Amino acid sequence: MLSPSDSLVDRIRGKFRLDCVNRVPKLAKLTSGCLAITLKEMSHEGIRFVSEEEARKAQAMERELSHEAKEPAKVRVFKSEGTGMEIVWKDGHRSHWSFAWLRHACPCATCHDEREKSGRKPGEPKPKPQTLLPMYQPPPLPESVTPVGRYAISFHWNDGHQSGIYSWDYLRRHCGCEKCKEN
């Protein structure tokens, strides 16, 4: 963590006229409309400036959810219908995800890294290659669905992938309803 006496912080404060830089952790919180910045502790990693919108999204993802907000009251997987999964949470909120979204949002390390490298958000499909005769690809459907303890659910997908563990916290944070999109 850097303190206000550090010359780097003073240079940033002076160059960008930021009077809200006091103690700066790795990810600065958005405060009083100031530009949120990320300062890495190691100098070779540099400084990353982010927009207010990016900082708000990061802050929203870091917010602590109440126990009721991430504890499902009812989980329904519409496997035979092929439509997706619905969770009614203990706080009364209702979330729904299509199987396509769930497959493209797989939280396993391999899928997460691939999405991060290509700049895709969870649930966003890979761009299809431009070819004259595109290959048919069946829609993502689970062959089996398994609870993982009391904290998650796992899918064995029809493309053979099965390493993603979808925690209740992850699913609630990626709820796609209109109310959650606004926050």
Tab-separated table of C-alpha atoms in Angstrom:
chain	number	residue	atom	x	y	z
A	1	MET	CA	0.000	0.000	0.000
A	2	LEU	CA	1.249	3.453	-0.828
A	3	SER	CA	0.981	6.350	1.573
A	4	PRO	CA	0.432	10.012	0.647
A	5	SER	CA	4.098	10.755	1.318
A	6	ASP	CA	5.255	8.503	-1.525
A	7	SER	CA	6.611	10.480	-4.448
A	8	LEU	CA	4.603	8.428	-6.983
A	9	VAL	CA	1.346	9.377	-5.303
A	10	ASP	CA	2.480	13.032	-5.176
A	11	ARG	CA	3.324	12.947	-8.881
A	12	ILE	CA	-0.057	11.421	-9.730
A	13	ARG	CA	-1.864	13.918	-7.511
A	14	GLY	CA	-0.028	16.824	-9.160
A	15	LYS	CA	-0.167	15.643	-12.770
A	16	PHE	CA	-3.855	14.771	-12.755
A	17	ARG	CA	-4.889	17.305	-10.102
A	18	LEU	CA	-6.254	14.536	-7.888
A	19	ASP	CA	-6.773	15.759	-4.377
A	20	CYS	CA	-8.572	12.571	-3.343
A	21	VAL	CA	-5.514	10.295	-3.451
A	22	ASN	CA	-4.692	9.537	0.156
A	23	ARG	CA	-3.810	5.969	0.974
A	24	VAL	CA	-4.163	3.962	-2.223
A	25	PRO	CA	-4.714	0.191	-2.024
A	26	LYS	CA	-4.248	-2.067	-5.045
A	27	LEU	CA	-7.734	-1.102	-6.271
A	28	ALA	CA	-8.799	2.378	-5.279
A	29	LYS	CA	-12.480	2.838	-4.490
A	30	LEU	CA	-14.465	5.412	-6.407
A	31	THR	CA	-14.675	8.433	-4.146
A	32	SER	CA	-16.283	11.821	-4.705
A	33	GLY	CA	-16.251	11.471	-8.492
A	34	CYS	CA	-12.447	11.248	-8.599
A	35	LEU	CA	-10.732	9.139	-11.194
A	36	ALA	CA	-10.323	5.657	-9.778
A	37	ILE	CA	-6.881	4.210	-10.300
A	38	THR	CA	-5.173	0.946	-9.714
A	39	LEU	CA	-1.651	1.152	-8.387
A	40	LYS	CA	0.317	-2.041	-8.253
A	41	GLU	CA	2.823	-2.396	-5.442
A	42	MET	CA	5.589	-3.610	-7.744
A	43	SER	CA	6.955	-0.820	-9.931
A	44	HIS	CA	7.437	-3.025	-12.999
A	45	GLU	CA	3.667	-3.633	-13.115
A	46	GLY	CA	2.958	0.027	-13.699
A	47	ILE	CA	-0.167	2.081	-13.130
A	48	ARG	CA	-3.554	1.225	-14.562
A	49	PHE	CA	-6.110	4.004	-14.982
A	50	VAL	CA	-9.742	2.955	-15.222
A	51	SER	CA	-12.878	4.863	-16.088
A	52	GLU	CA	-15.475	5.663	-13.457
A	53	GLU	CA	-17.787	3.101	-15.060
A	54	GLU	CA	-15.119	0.365	-14.791
A	55	ALA	CA	-14.446	1.337	-11.184
A	56	ARG	CA	-18.183	1.206	-10.364
A	57	LYS	CA	-18.470	-2.260	-11.911
A	58	ALA	CA	-15.431	-3.504	-9.981
A	59	GLN	CA	-16.842	-2.042	-6.791
A	60	ALA	CA	-20.231	-3.687	-7.427
A	61	MET	CA	-18.544	-7.058	-7.952
A	62	GLU	CA	-16.630	-6.643	-4.670
A	63	ARG	CA	-19.654	-5.649	-2.588
A	64	GLU	CA	-20.588	-8.082	0.124
A	65	LEU	CA	-23.866	-9.886	-0.513
A	66	SER	CA	-26.103	-10.760	2.414
A	67	HIS	CA	-26.455	-14.407	3.352
A	68	GLU	CA	-30.064	-14.426	2.042
A	69	ALA	CA	-28.964	-12.868	-1.267
A	70	LYS	CA	-26.620	-15.750	-2.075
A	71	GLU	CA	-28.579	-18.605	-0.518
A	72	PRO	CA	-31.105	-20.251	-2.853
A	73	ALA	CA	-34.589	-21.049	-1.581
A	74	LYS	CA	-35.421	-23.004	-4.747
A	75	VAL	CA	-33.275	-24.146	-7.695
A	76	ARG	CA	-34.950	-25.358	-10.882
A	77	VAL	CA	-32.954	-26.717	-13.822
A	78	PHE	CA	-35.118	-27.065	-16.935
A	79	LYS	CA	-33.021	-29.842	-18.440
A	80	SER	CA	-35.803	-31.641	-20.348
A	81	GLU	CA	-37.155	-28.356	-21.727
A	82	GLY	CA	-33.629	-27.209	-22.612
A	83	THR	CA	-34.348	-23.655	-21.491
A	84	GLY	CA	-31.961	-23.043	-18.594
A	85	MET	CA	-31.935	-22.645	-14.849
A	86	GLU	CA	-33.917	-20.520	-12.416
A	87	ILE	CA	-33.122	-19.705	-8.801
A	88	VAL	CA	-35.431	-18.087	-6.292
A	89	TRP	CA	-33.178	-16.632	-3.597
A	90	LYS	CA	-34.006	-16.458	0.110
A	91	ASP	CA	-34.212	-12.664	-0.133
A	92	GLY	CA	-37.089	-13.079	-2.643
A	93	HIS	CA	-35.119	-12.208	-5.778
A	94	ARG	CA	-35.574	-14.428	-8.858
A	95	SER	CA	-32.785	-15.118	-11.394
A	96	HIS	CA	-32.853	-16.996	-14.700
A	97	TRP	CA	-30.014	-18.056	-17.008
A	98	SER	CA	-30.175	-19.833	-20.357
A	99	PHE	CA	-27.974	-22.887	-20.841
A	100	ALA	CA	-26.070	-21.012	-23.549
A	101	TRP	CA	-25.298	-18.185	-21.110
A	102	LEU	CA	-24.240	-20.658	-18.404
A	103	ARG	CA	-21.910	-22.548	-20.762
A	104	HIS	CA	-20.323	-19.312	-22.027
A	105	ALA	CA	-19.946	-18.074	-18.435
A	106	CYS	CA	-18.201	-21.196	-17.164
A	107	PRO	CA	-16.170	-20.126	-14.112
A	108	CYS	CA	-13.425	-22.766	-14.480
A	109	ALA	CA	-9.863	-21.435	-14.772
A	110	THR	CA	-9.484	-22.407	-18.443
A	111	CYS	CA	-12.694	-20.698	-19.574
A	112	HIS	CA	-12.093	-17.678	-17.328
A	113	ASP	CA	-8.579	-17.131	-18.737
A	114	GLU	CA	-9.798	-17.563	-22.312
A	115	ARG	CA	-12.572	-14.988	-21.776
A	116	GLU	CA	-10.161	-12.581	-20.103
A	117	LYS	CA	-7.612	-12.819	-22.947
A	118	SER	CA	-10.275	-12.195	-25.594
A	119	GLY	CA	-11.983	-9.420	-23.604
A	120	ARG	CA	-15.332	-11.210	-23.343
A	121	LYS	CA	-17.702	-10.923	-20.401
A	122	PRO	CA	-19.160	-14.001	-18.684
A	123	GLY	CA	-21.965	-15.379	-20.830
A	124	GLU	CA	-20.673	-13.765	-24.019
A	125	PRO	CA	-20.009	-16.393	-26.728
A	126	LYS	CA	-16.801	-16.687	-28.704
A	127	PRO	CA	-16.980	-14.921	-32.061
A	128	LYS	CA	-17.712	-17.418	-34.819
A	129	PRO	CA	-15.016	-17.728	-37.494
A	130	GLN	CA	-16.001	-16.322	-40.865
A	131	THR	CA	-16.147	-19.248	-43.273
A	132	LEU	CA	-18.124	-20.036	-46.398
A	133	LEU	CA	-19.695	-23.134	-44.893
A	134	PRO	CA	-20.028	-22.779	-41.133
A	135	MET	CA	-20.023	-26.009	-39.138
A	136	TYR	CA	-23.164	-26.862	-37.214
A	137	GLN	CA	-22.694	-26.585	-33.509
A	138	PRO	CA	-25.459	-27.947	-31.271
A	139	PRO	CA	-26.760	-25.588	-28.605
A	140	PRO	CA	-25.170	-26.046	-25.175
A	141	LEU	CA	-27.186	-28.459	-23.050
A	142	PRO	CA	-26.258	-30.210	-19.840
A	143	GLU	CA	-26.033	-33.984	-19.946
A	144	SER	CA	-26.074	-34.018	-16.142
A	145	VAL	CA	-26.408	-31.526	-13.312
A	146	THR	CA	-24.842	-32.105	-9.894
A	147	PRO	CA	-25.037	-30.138	-6.644
A	148	VAL	CA	-21.637	-29.305	-5.178
A	149	GLY	CA	-21.989	-29.338	-1.427
A	150	ARG	CA	-24.290	-26.586	-0.220
A	151	TYR	CA	-22.535	-23.810	-2.113
A	152	ALA	CA	-22.674	-24.532	-5.857
A	153	ILE	CA	-23.910	-26.490	-8.856
A	154	SER	CA	-21.952	-28.198	-11.631
A	155	PHE	CA	-22.885	-29.112	-15.208
A	156	HIS	CA	-21.545	-31.808	-17.511
A	157	TRP	CA	-22.098	-30.166	-20.908
A	158	ASN	CA	-22.865	-31.901	-24.206
A	159	ASP	CA	-19.510	-30.634	-25.579
A	160	GLY	CA	-17.696	-32.715	-22.934
A	161	HIS	CA	-16.765	-29.815	-20.665
A	162	GLN	CA	-17.433	-30.384	-16.969
A	163	SER	CA	-14.886	-28.559	-14.811
A	164	GLY	CA	-16.905	-25.419	-13.983
A	165	ILE	CA	-18.309	-25.041	-10.482
A	166	TYR	CA	-21.007	-22.356	-10.437
A	167	SER	CA	-21.136	-21.052	-6.857
A	168	TRP	CA	-24.316	-19.419	-5.619
A	169	ASP	CA	-22.315	-16.226	-5.075
A	170	TYR	CA	-21.052	-16.275	-8.693
A	171	LEU	CA	-24.554	-16.864	-10.061
A	172	ARG	CA	-26.128	-14.124	-7.959
A	173	ARG	CA	-23.427	-11.635	-8.963
A	174	HIS	CA	-24.116	-12.484	-12.618
A	175	CYS	CA	-27.886	-12.248	-12.461
A	176	GLY	CA	-29.077	-10.821	-15.759
A	177	CYS	CA	-32.429	-9.392	-14.681
A	178	GLU	CA	-33.172	-5.741	-15.372
A	179	LYS	CA	-32.963	-4.765	-11.686
A	180	CYS	CA	-29.472	-6.288	-11.330
A	181	LYS	CA	-28.234	-4.825	-14.633
A	182	GLU	CA	-29.015	-1.340	-13.295
A	183	ASN	CA	-26.837	-1.881	-10.209
